[in-house]
Amino acid sequence: MEKELSELNREYQNFTMPKATTQFLFAELDPKLYSACYPLMKKMGYTGTLILSSTQLPGMEGCISMEQFQELVNGGWDVCVQWDDGQSVSRWWPKLQAELTKLKIKVGKAVYFPKGTYRTELDKNIQQMGFSIAICEKEDQESPLQSQYEEGVWHIGAMGIMTEKPKIWLMEAIGQDSNVAFVVGFKQEHQLYNAGTFERMLKLIQEYELSGDMLVYDIEKTREYYHSRENGISAEVEAAYQTEKARLEKEIQKVKAQLKEIDAQYL
């Protein structure tokens, strides 16, 4: 519990200190996601973001099962939806929303836009749908870095893990205290999962995290972090911190009192 309290205090302090941040997003629910990516990320203490679409839902052919999907979600993985540029919003979103409701799947506040699909005017659409974060996959020469908080829709850039310079973008993110997200897929060449590359990237990120240069947060927590960096810790985050801090301190004192009673019996 003392270790938990120390970690809680460190996390609280991190929320106001400029650092780089990163996330892993998974473009497809391929079985290798569960069999290969998940165990390694779990071992390192990381979670990812699952991108869902009308053709990529748990239980579909070529996708992980609902049980496997639920295990990931219960383990802290978050969920977002992929923008469908081939359909009108009035057709695409109600249909996908109905499928998600049927499967009892809750999604977060983010929409993922594959390369070439994001347009500024779509912000209004996603806000009307109840979303507040746009994950925009960038072209190879575009910068995916985001260092500012934005009111309304917050935009973060993402790069395929097999693009020309993922490690360089990671180092630039650290140099600029910015966010960079990486997309891992199992179909498209620029995202294509490779066991060696994936493990090396995770180890590199872990090195930066352990050195205090980088934070690995989920997307919504990352947005809150950038908000806190610029505007101070929100009332919700402050209240959650104080509540958990008080709980841990009370439990620690309780255990210490019990240990003292035990010592008194045998000394």
PDB file of C-alpha atoms in Angstrom:
ATOM      1  CA  MET A   1       0.000   0.000   0.000  1.00  0.00           C
ATOM      2  CA  GLU A   2       2.910   2.351   0.676  1.00  0.00           C
ATOM      3  CA  LYS A   3       4.170   1.561  -2.799  1.00  0.00           C
ATOM      4  CA  GLU A   4       0.715   2.333  -4.217  1.00  0.00           C
ATOM      5  CA  LEU A   5       0.665   5.645  -2.347  1.00  0.00           C
ATOM      6  CA  SER A   6       4.104   6.547  -3.636  1.00  0.00           C
ATOM      7  CA  GLU A   7       3.001   5.722  -7.193  1.00  0.00           C
ATOM      8  CA  LEU A   8      -0.178   7.750  -6.743  1.00  0.00           C
ATOM      9  CA  ASN A   9       1.800  10.792  -5.581  1.00  0.00           C
ATOM     10  CA  ARG A  10       4.236  10.412  -8.476  1.00  0.00           C
ATOM     11  CA  GLU A  11       1.350  10.190 -10.943  1.00  0.00           C
ATOM     12  CA  TYR A  12      -0.235  13.304  -9.436  1.00  0.00           C
ATOM     13  CA  GLN A  13       3.000  15.252  -9.765  1.00  0.00           C
ATOM     14  CA  ASN A  14       3.445  14.061 -13.365  1.00  0.00           C
ATOM     15  CA  PHE A  15       0.155  15.670 -14.335  1.00  0.00           C
ATOM     16  CA  THR A  16       1.632  19.184 -14.173  1.00  0.00           C
ATOM     17  CA  MET A  17       5.108  18.411 -15.517  1.00  0.00           C
ATOM     18  CA  PRO A  18       5.753  18.638 -19.277  1.00  0.00           C
ATOM     19  CA  LYS A  19       6.721  15.221 -20.608  1.00  0.00           C
ATOM     20  CA  ALA A  20       6.260  13.326 -23.839  1.00  0.00           C
ATOM     21  CA  THR A  21       3.366  10.875 -24.134  1.00  0.00           C
ATOM     22  CA  THR A  22       2.592   7.954 -26.411  1.00  0.00           C
ATOM     23  CA  GLN A  23      -0.015   5.287 -27.173  1.00  0.00           C
ATOM     24  CA  PHE A  24      -0.356   2.153 -29.296  1.00  0.00           C
ATOM     25  CA  LEU A  25      -3.475   1.781 -31.436  1.00  0.00           C
ATOM     26  CA  PHE A  26      -4.473  -1.473 -33.110  1.00  0.00           C
ATOM     27  CA  ALA A  27      -6.175  -1.096 -36.478  1.00  0.00           C
ATOM     28  CA  GLU A  28      -7.559  -4.638 -36.722  1.00  0.00           C
ATOM     29  CA  LEU A  29      -8.739  -7.270 -34.265  1.00  0.00           C
ATOM     30  CA  ASP A  30      -6.521  -9.948 -35.785  1.00  0.00           C
ATOM     31  CA  PRO A  31      -5.966 -13.022 -33.530  1.00  0.00           C
ATOM     32  CA  LYS A  32      -2.242 -12.111 -33.381  1.00  0.00           C
ATOM     33  CA  LEU A  33      -3.302  -9.052 -31.402  1.00  0.00           C
ATOM     34  CA  TYR A  34      -4.331 -11.367 -28.562  1.00  0.00           C
ATOM     35  CA  SER A  35      -1.720 -14.091 -28.972  1.00  0.00           C
ATOM     36  CA  ALA A  36       1.373 -11.945 -29.638  1.00  0.00           C
ATOM     37  CA  CYS A  37       0.864  -8.239 -28.851  1.00  0.00           C
ATOM     38  CA  TYR A  38      -1.243  -8.490 -25.716  1.00  0.00           C
ATOM     39  CA  PRO A  39       1.083 -10.776 -23.681  1.00  0.00           C
ATOM     40  CA  LEU A  40       4.106  -8.578 -24.368  1.00  0.00           C
ATOM     41  CA  MET A  41       2.297  -5.346 -23.545  1.00  0.00           C
ATOM     42  CA  LYS A  42       0.836  -6.888 -20.394  1.00  0.00           C
ATOM     43  CA  LYS A  43       4.307  -8.011 -19.312  1.00  0.00           C
ATOM     44  CA  MET A  44       5.547  -4.428 -19.667  1.00  0.00           C
ATOM     45  CA  GLY A  45       2.515  -2.973 -17.930  1.00  0.00           C
ATOM     46  CA  TYR A  46       1.030  -1.266 -20.996  1.00  0.00           C
ATOM     47  CA  THR A  47      -2.426  -1.205 -22.532  1.00  0.00           C
ATOM     48  CA  GLY A  48      -3.505  -0.247 -26.038  1.00  0.00           C
ATOM     49  CA  THR A  49      -6.447   1.169 -27.947  1.00  0.00           C
ATOM     50  CA  LEU A  50      -8.679  -1.131 -29.990  1.00  0.00           C
ATOM     51  CA  ILE A  51     -10.096   0.421 -33.166  1.00  0.00           C
ATOM     52  CA  LEU A  52     -13.525  -0.888 -34.116  1.00  0.00           C
ATOM     53  CA  SER A  53     -15.397  -0.593 -37.406  1.00  0.00           C
ATOM     54  CA  SER A  54     -18.356  -2.263 -39.082  1.00  0.00           C
ATOM     55  CA  THR A  55     -15.944  -4.869 -40.517  1.00  0.00           C
ATOM     56  CA  GLN A  56     -13.790  -5.253 -37.398  1.00  0.00           C
ATOM     57  CA  LEU A  57     -15.853  -6.306 -34.406  1.00  0.00           C
ATOM     58  CA  PRO A  58     -15.105  -9.036 -31.849  1.00  0.00           C
ATOM     59  CA  GLY A  59     -16.483 -12.412 -32.867  1.00  0.00           C
ATOM     60  CA  MET A  60     -16.375 -11.707 -36.613  1.00  0.00           C
ATOM     61  CA  GLU A  61     -14.437 -14.031 -38.899  1.00  0.00           C
ATOM     62  CA  GLY A  62     -10.717 -13.292 -38.659  1.00  0.00           C
ATOM     63  CA  CYS A  63     -11.152 -11.278 -35.445  1.00  0.00           C
ATOM     64  CA  ILE A  64     -10.536 -12.029 -31.789  1.00  0.00           C
ATOM     65  CA  SER A  65     -13.436 -13.528 -29.873  1.00  0.00           C
ATOM     66  CA  MET A  66     -15.770 -11.573 -27.632  1.00  0.00           C
ATOM     67  CA  GLU A  67     -14.203 -13.288 -24.612  1.00  0.00           C
ATOM     68  CA  GLN A  68     -10.724 -12.204 -25.676  1.00  0.00           C
ATOM     69  CA  PHE A  69     -11.951  -8.683 -26.411  1.00  0.00           C
ATOM     70  CA  GLN A  70     -13.556  -8.467 -22.973  1.00  0.00           C
ATOM     71  CA  GLU A  71     -10.357  -9.662 -21.322  1.00  0.00           C
ATOM     72  CA  LEU A  72      -8.463  -6.804 -22.965  1.00  0.00           C
ATOM     73  CA  VAL A  73     -11.082  -4.229 -21.953  1.00  0.00           C
ATOM     74  CA  ASN A  74     -11.172  -5.547 -18.394  1.00  0.00           C
ATOM     75  CA  GLY A  75      -7.388  -5.239 -18.379  1.00  0.00           C
ATOM     76  CA  GLY A  76      -7.573  -1.518 -19.091  1.00  0.00           C
ATOM     77  CA  TRP A  77      -7.526  -1.355 -22.896  1.00  0.00           C
ATOM     78  CA  ASP A  78      -9.672   1.412 -24.348  1.00  0.00           C
ATOM     79  CA  VAL A  79     -11.858   1.366 -27.448  1.00  0.00           C
ATOM     80  CA  CYS A  80     -12.430   3.847 -30.267  1.00  0.00           C
ATOM     81  CA  VAL A  81     -14.226   3.770 -33.601  1.00  0.00           C
ATOM     82  CA  GLN A  82     -12.843   4.215 -37.108  1.00  0.00           C
ATOM     83  CA  TRP A  83     -14.263   6.877 -39.372  1.00  0.00           C
ATOM     84  CA  ASP A  84     -15.882   5.423 -42.495  1.00  0.00           C
ATOM     85  CA  ASP A  85     -15.228   7.820 -45.353  1.00  0.00           C
ATOM     86  CA  GLY A  86     -17.202   5.664 -47.786  1.00  0.00           C
ATOM     87  CA  GLN A  87     -20.586   6.264 -46.175  1.00  0.00           C
ATOM     88  CA  SER A  88     -22.559   9.276 -45.065  1.00  0.00           C
ATOM     89  CA  VAL A  89     -22.562   9.949 -41.340  1.00  0.00           C
ATOM     90  CA  SER A  90     -26.341   9.490 -41.245  1.00  0.00           C
ATOM     91  CA  ARG A  91     -25.912   5.898 -42.450  1.00  0.00           C
ATOM     92  CA  TRP A  92     -22.576   4.847 -41.014  1.00  0.00           C
ATOM     93  CA  TRP A  93     -22.802   5.918 -37.380  1.00  0.00           C
ATOM     94  CA  PRO A  94     -26.362   4.736 -36.549  1.00  0.00           C
ATOM     95  CA  LYS A  95     -25.576   1.335 -38.078  1.00  0.00           C
ATOM     96  CA  LEU A  96     -22.291   0.927 -36.191  1.00  0.00           C
ATOM     97  CA  GLN A  97     -23.830   2.284 -33.011  1.00  0.00           C
ATOM     98  CA  ALA A  98     -26.608  -0.325 -33.226  1.00  0.00           C
ATOM     99  CA  GLU A  99     -24.042  -3.113 -33.678  1.00  0.00           C
ATOM    100  CA  LEU A 100     -22.029  -1.879 -30.692  1.00  0.00           C
ATOM    101  CA  THR A 101     -25.157  -1.671 -28.547  1.00  0.00           C
ATOM    102  CA  LYS A 102     -26.127  -5.214 -29.524  1.00  0.00           C
ATOM    103  CA  LEU A 103     -22.692  -6.451 -28.463  1.00  0.00           C
ATOM    104  CA  LYS A 104     -22.820  -4.328 -25.282  1.00  0.00           C
ATOM    105  CA  ILE A 105     -19.610  -2.556 -26.252  1.00  0.00           C
ATOM    106  CA  LYS A 106     -18.904   0.892 -24.877  1.00  0.00           C
ATOM    107  CA  VAL A 107     -16.533   3.117 -26.818  1.00  0.00           C
ATOM    108  CA  GLY A 108     -14.516   6.084 -25.595  1.00  0.00           C
ATOM    109  CA  LYS A 109     -14.424   9.654 -26.820  1.00  0.00           C
ATOM    110  CA  ALA A 110     -12.073   9.164 -29.772  1.00  0.00           C
ATOM    111  CA  VAL A 111     -12.553   8.639 -33.512  1.00  0.00           C
ATOM    112  CA  TYR A 112      -9.674   7.274 -35.592  1.00  0.00           C
ATOM    113  CA  PHE A 113      -9.202   8.696 -39.085  1.00  0.00           C
ATOM    114  CA  PRO A 114      -7.060   6.568 -41.459  1.00  0.00           C
ATOM    115  CA  LYS A 115      -4.661   8.345 -43.813  1.00  0.00           C
ATOM    116  CA  GLY A 116      -6.326  10.919 -46.022  1.00  0.00           C
ATOM    117  CA  THR A 117      -9.788  10.766 -44.423  1.00  0.00           C
ATOM    118  CA  TYR A 118      -9.676  13.615 -41.905  1.00  0.00           C
ATOM    119  CA  ARG A 119     -11.079  17.026 -42.848  1.00  0.00           C
ATOM    120  CA  THR A 120     -11.549  19.982 -40.534  1.00  0.00           C
ATOM    121  CA  GLU A 121     -15.279  20.205 -41.249  1.00  0.00           C
ATOM    122  CA  LEU A 122     -15.744  16.712 -39.769  1.00  0.00           C
ATOM    123  CA  ASP A 123     -15.137  18.052 -36.257  1.00  0.00           C
ATOM    124  CA  LYS A 124     -18.742  19.220 -36.140  1.00  0.00           C
ATOM    125  CA  ASN A 125     -19.951  15.743 -37.099  1.00  0.00           C
ATOM    126  CA  ILE A 126     -17.981  13.887 -34.475  1.00  0.00           C
ATOM    127  CA  GLN A 127     -19.016  16.350 -31.774  1.00  0.00           C
ATOM    128  CA  GLN A 128     -22.665  15.753 -32.668  1.00  0.00           C
ATOM    129  CA  MET A 129     -21.957  12.018 -32.332  1.00  0.00           C
ATOM    130  CA  GLY A 130     -20.638  12.591 -28.808  1.00  0.00           C
ATOM    131  CA  PHE A 131     -16.892  12.358 -29.539  1.00  0.00           C
ATOM    132  CA  SER A 132     -14.223  14.880 -28.572  1.00  0.00           C
ATOM    133  CA  ILE A 133     -10.920  13.435 -29.820  1.00  0.00           C
ATOM    134  CA  ALA A 134      -9.790  12.998 -33.435  1.00  0.00           C
ATOM    135  CA  ILE A 135      -6.871  10.609 -34.013  1.00  0.00           C
ATOM    136  CA  CYS A 136      -5.516  11.568 -37.415  1.00  0.00           C
ATOM    137  CA  GLU A 137      -3.120   9.152 -39.111  1.00  0.00           C
ATOM    138  CA  LYS A 138      -0.495  11.228 -40.910  1.00  0.00           C
ATOM    139  CA  GLU A 139       1.263  10.866 -44.224  1.00  0.00           C
ATOM    140  CA  ASP A 140       4.932   9.855 -44.007  1.00  0.00           C
ATOM    141  CA  GLN A 141       6.270  13.419 -44.220  1.00  0.00           C
ATOM    142  CA  GLU A 142       3.693  15.014 -41.926  1.00  0.00           C
ATOM    143  CA  SER A 143       4.433  15.580 -38.268  1.00  0.00           C
ATOM    144  CA  PRO A 144       2.287  13.475 -35.908  1.00  0.00           C
ATOM    145  CA  LEU A 145       3.289  15.477 -32.828  1.00  0.00           C
ATOM    146  CA  GLN A 146       0.787  17.274 -30.604  1.00  0.00           C
ATOM    147  CA  SER A 147       1.988  19.393 -27.688  1.00  0.00           C
ATOM    148  CA  GLN A 148      -1.068  21.565 -26.975  1.00  0.00           C
ATOM    149  CA  TYR A 149      -4.470  21.112 -25.419  1.00  0.00           C
ATOM    150  CA  GLU A 150      -7.452  22.132 -27.550  1.00  0.00           C
ATOM    151  CA  GLU A 151     -10.967  22.962 -26.449  1.00  0.00           C
ATOM    152  CA  GLY A 152     -13.736  21.233 -28.379  1.00  0.00           C
ATOM    153  CA  VAL A 153     -12.148  18.505 -30.489  1.00  0.00           C
ATOM    154  CA  TRP A 154      -8.595  17.589 -29.492  1.00  0.00           C
ATOM    155  CA  HIS A 155      -6.494  16.396 -32.439  1.00  0.00           C
ATOM    156  CA  ILE A 156      -3.619  13.964 -32.073  1.00  0.00           C
ATOM    157  CA  GLY A 157      -1.429  12.592 -34.824  1.00  0.00           C
ATOM    158  CA  ALA A 158      -0.599   8.945 -35.395  1.00  0.00           C
ATOM    159  CA  MET A 159       1.967   7.079 -37.490  1.00  0.00           C
ATOM    160  CA  GLY A 160       2.082   3.502 -38.732  1.00  0.00           C
ATOM    161  CA  ILE A 161       4.694   1.558 -36.794  1.00  0.00           C
ATOM    162  CA  MET A 162       6.408   0.495 -40.041  1.00  0.00           C
ATOM    163  CA  THR A 163       6.772   3.982 -41.520  1.00  0.00           C
ATOM    164  CA  GLU A 164      10.223   5.387 -42.240  1.00  0.00           C
ATOM    165  CA  LYS A 165      11.108   6.882 -38.875  1.00  0.00           C
ATOM    166  CA  PRO A 166       8.979   5.859 -35.877  1.00  0.00           C
ATOM    167  CA  LYS A 167      11.981   5.998 -33.529  1.00  0.00           C
ATOM    168  CA  ILE A 168      12.875   9.480 -34.770  1.00  0.00           C
ATOM    169  CA  TRP A 169       9.329  10.708 -34.119  1.00  0.00           C
ATOM    170  CA  LEU A 170       9.553   9.176 -30.646  1.00  0.00           C
ATOM    171  CA  MET A 171      12.754  11.073 -29.906  1.00  0.00           C
ATOM    172  CA  GLU A 172      11.315  14.291 -31.335  1.00  0.00           C
ATOM    173  CA  ALA A 173       8.258  13.871 -29.131  1.00  0.00           C
ATOM    174  CA  ILE A 174      10.563  13.638 -26.118  1.00  0.00           C
ATOM    175  CA  GLY A 175      12.529  16.678 -27.234  1.00  0.00           C
ATOM    176  CA  GLN A 176       9.327  18.703 -27.614  1.00  0.00           C
ATOM    177  CA  ASP A 177       7.336  17.203 -24.709  1.00  0.00           C
ATOM    178  CA  SER A 178       4.705  16.158 -27.243  1.00  0.00           C
ATOM    179  CA  ASN A 179       2.366  13.272 -27.942  1.00  0.00           C
ATOM    180  CA  VAL A 180       2.889  10.726 -30.703  1.00  0.00           C
ATOM    181  CA  ALA A 181       0.669   7.685 -31.294  1.00  0.00           C
ATOM    182  CA  PHE A 182       1.640   4.554 -33.240  1.00  0.00           C
ATOM    183  CA  VAL A 183      -0.762   2.410 -35.255  1.00  0.00           C
ATOM    184  CA  VAL A 184      -0.175  -1.337 -35.442  1.00  0.00           C
ATOM    185  CA  GLY A 185      -2.059  -3.312 -38.070  1.00  0.00           C
ATOM    186  CA  PHE A 186      -2.071  -6.696 -39.727  1.00  0.00           C
ATOM    187  CA  LYS A 187      -2.998  -5.768 -43.307  1.00  0.00           C
ATOM    188  CA  GLN A 188      -1.478  -2.497 -44.510  1.00  0.00           C
ATOM    189  CA  GLU A 189       2.263  -2.385 -45.120  1.00  0.00           C
ATOM    190  CA  HIS A 190       2.961   0.879 -43.252  1.00  0.00           C
ATOM    191  CA  GLN A 191       1.257  -0.490 -40.117  1.00  0.00           C
ATOM    192  CA  LEU A 192       2.181  -4.133 -40.499  1.00  0.00           C
ATOM    193  CA  TYR A 193       2.931  -5.949 -37.268  1.00  0.00           C
ATOM    194  CA  ASN A 194       6.460  -7.278 -37.022  1.00  0.00           C
ATOM    195  CA  ALA A 195       7.414  -9.078 -33.821  1.00  0.00           C
ATOM    196  CA  GLY A 196      10.958  -7.707 -33.674  1.00  0.00           C
ATOM    197  CA  THR A 197      10.036  -4.112 -34.483  1.00  0.00           C
ATOM    198  CA  PHE A 198       7.116  -4.128 -32.073  1.00  0.00           C
ATOM    199  CA  GLU A 199       9.164  -5.482 -29.176  1.00  0.00           C
ATOM    200  CA  ARG A 200      12.046  -3.074 -29.827  1.00  0.00           C
ATOM    201  CA  MET A 201       9.662  -0.108 -29.853  1.00  0.00           C
ATOM    202  CA  LEU A 202       8.074  -1.223 -26.584  1.00  0.00           C
ATOM    203  CA  LYS A 203      11.473  -1.646 -24.928  1.00  0.00           C
ATOM    204  CA  LEU A 204      12.609   1.760 -26.169  1.00  0.00           C
ATOM    205  CA  ILE A 205       9.442   3.390 -24.818  1.00  0.00           C
ATOM    206  CA  GLN A 206       9.927   1.616 -21.513  1.00  0.00           C
ATOM    207  CA  GLU A 207      13.488   2.956 -21.301  1.00  0.00           C
ATOM    208  CA  TYR A 208      12.219   6.496 -21.838  1.00  0.00           C
ATOM    209  CA  GLU A 209       9.459   5.966 -19.307  1.00  0.00           C
ATOM    210  CA  LEU A 210      11.822   4.626 -16.651  1.00  0.00           C
ATOM    211  CA  SER A 211      14.187   7.543 -17.233  1.00  0.00           C
ATOM    212  CA  GLY A 212      11.308   9.966 -16.595  1.00  0.00           C
ATOM    213  CA  ASP A 213      11.170  11.328 -20.149  1.00  0.00           C
ATOM    214  CA  MET A 214       7.869   9.786 -21.254  1.00  0.00           C
ATOM    215  CA  LEU A 215       4.426   8.812 -20.015  1.00  0.00           C
ATOM    216  CA  VAL A 216       2.346   5.978 -21.477  1.00  0.00           C
ATOM    217  CA  TYR A 217      -1.319   6.901 -21.014  1.00  0.00           C
ATOM    218  CA  ASP A 218      -4.526   5.924 -22.754  1.00  0.00           C
ATOM    219  CA  ILE A 219      -5.963   8.521 -25.120  1.00  0.00           C
ATOM    220  CA  GLU A 220      -8.524  10.104 -22.815  1.00  0.00           C
ATOM    221  CA  LYS A 221      -6.103  10.295 -19.907  1.00  0.00           C
ATOM    222  CA  THR A 222      -3.560  11.845 -22.266  1.00  0.00           C
ATOM    223  CA  ARG A 223      -6.030  14.590 -23.156  1.00  0.00           C
ATOM    224  CA  GLU A 224      -6.629  15.274 -19.471  1.00  0.00           C
ATOM    225  CA  TYR A 225      -2.865  15.371 -18.949  1.00  0.00           C
ATOM    226  CA  TYR A 226      -2.343  18.048 -21.608  1.00  0.00           C
ATOM    227  CA  HIS A 227      -5.270  20.009 -20.187  1.00  0.00           C
ATOM    228  CA  SER A 228      -3.652  19.849 -16.738  1.00  0.00           C
ATOM    229  CA  ARG A 229      -0.283  20.956 -18.095  1.00  0.00           C
ATOM    230  CA  GLU A 230      -1.790  24.164 -19.464  1.00  0.00           C
ATOM    231  CA  ASN A 231      -4.731  24.866 -17.171  1.00  0.00           C
ATOM    232  CA  GLY A 232      -3.911  23.161 -13.888  1.00  0.00           C
ATOM    233  CA  ILE A 233      -5.312  19.927 -12.509  1.00  0.00           C
ATOM    234  CA  SER A 234      -9.048  19.646 -13.034  1.00  0.00           C
ATOM    235  CA  ALA A 235     -11.452  19.370 -10.107  1.00  0.00           C
ATOM    236  CA  GLU A 236     -12.299  15.787 -11.110  1.00  0.00           C
ATOM    237  CA  VAL A 237      -8.650  14.667 -11.134  1.00  0.00           C
ATOM    238  CA  GLU A 238      -7.929  16.520  -7.880  1.00  0.00           C
ATOM    239  CA  ALA A 239     -10.945  14.950  -6.155  1.00  0.00           C
ATOM    240  CA  ALA A 240     -10.041  11.447  -7.362  1.00  0.00           C
ATOM    241  CA  TYR A 241      -6.453  11.897  -6.168  1.00  0.00           C
ATOM    242  CA  GLN A 242      -7.432  13.174  -2.728  1.00  0.00           C
ATOM    243  CA  THR A 243      -9.999  10.388  -2.260  1.00  0.00           C
ATOM    244  CA  GLU A 244      -7.569   7.622  -3.173  1.00  0.00           C
ATOM    245  CA  LYS A 245      -4.767   9.228  -1.156  1.00  0.00           C
ATOM    246  CA  ALA A 246      -6.984   9.386   1.942  1.00  0.00           C
ATOM    247  CA  ARG A 247      -8.079   5.774   1.461  1.00  0.00           C
ATOM    248  CA  LEU A 248      -4.529   4.469   1.184  1.00  0.00           C
ATOM    249  CA  GLU A 249      -3.283   6.520   4.121  1.00  0.00           C
ATOM    250  CA  LYS A 250      -6.151   5.226   6.289  1.00  0.00           C
ATOM    251  CA  GLU A 251      -5.448   1.615   5.300  1.00  0.00           C
ATOM    252  CA  ILE A 252      -1.723   2.025   5.962  1.00  0.00           C
ATOM    253  CA  GLN A 253      -2.387   3.416   9.441  1.00  0.00           C
ATOM    254  CA  LYS A 254      -4.816   0.573  10.115  1.00  0.00           C
ATOM    255  CA  VAL A 255      -2.244  -2.071   9.168  1.00  0.00           C
ATOM    256  CA  LYS A 256       0.464  -0.334  11.228  1.00  0.00           C
ATOM    257  CA  ALA A 257      -1.843  -0.353  14.252  1.00  0.00           C
ATOM    258  CA  GLN A 258      -2.520  -4.071  13.776  1.00  0.00           C
ATOM    259  CA  LEU A 259       1.200  -4.790  13.499  1.00  0.00           C
ATOM    260  CA  LYS A 260       1.827  -2.802  16.660  1.00  0.00           C
ATOM    261  CA  GLU A 261      -0.771  -4.885  18.525  1.00  0.00           C
ATOM    262  CA  ILE A 262       0.839  -8.106  17.282  1.00  0.00           C
ATOM    263  CA  ASP A 263       4.293  -6.894  18.364  1.00  0.00           C
ATOM    264  CA  ALA A 264       2.933  -6.053  21.827  1.00  0.00           C
ATOM    265  CA  GLN A 265       1.683  -9.608  22.269  1.00  0.00           C
ATOM    266  CA  TYR A 266       5.099 -11.190  21.654  1.00  0.00           C
ATOM    267  CA  LEU A 267       7.547  -8.639  23.015  1.00  0.00           C
TER     268      LEU A 267
END
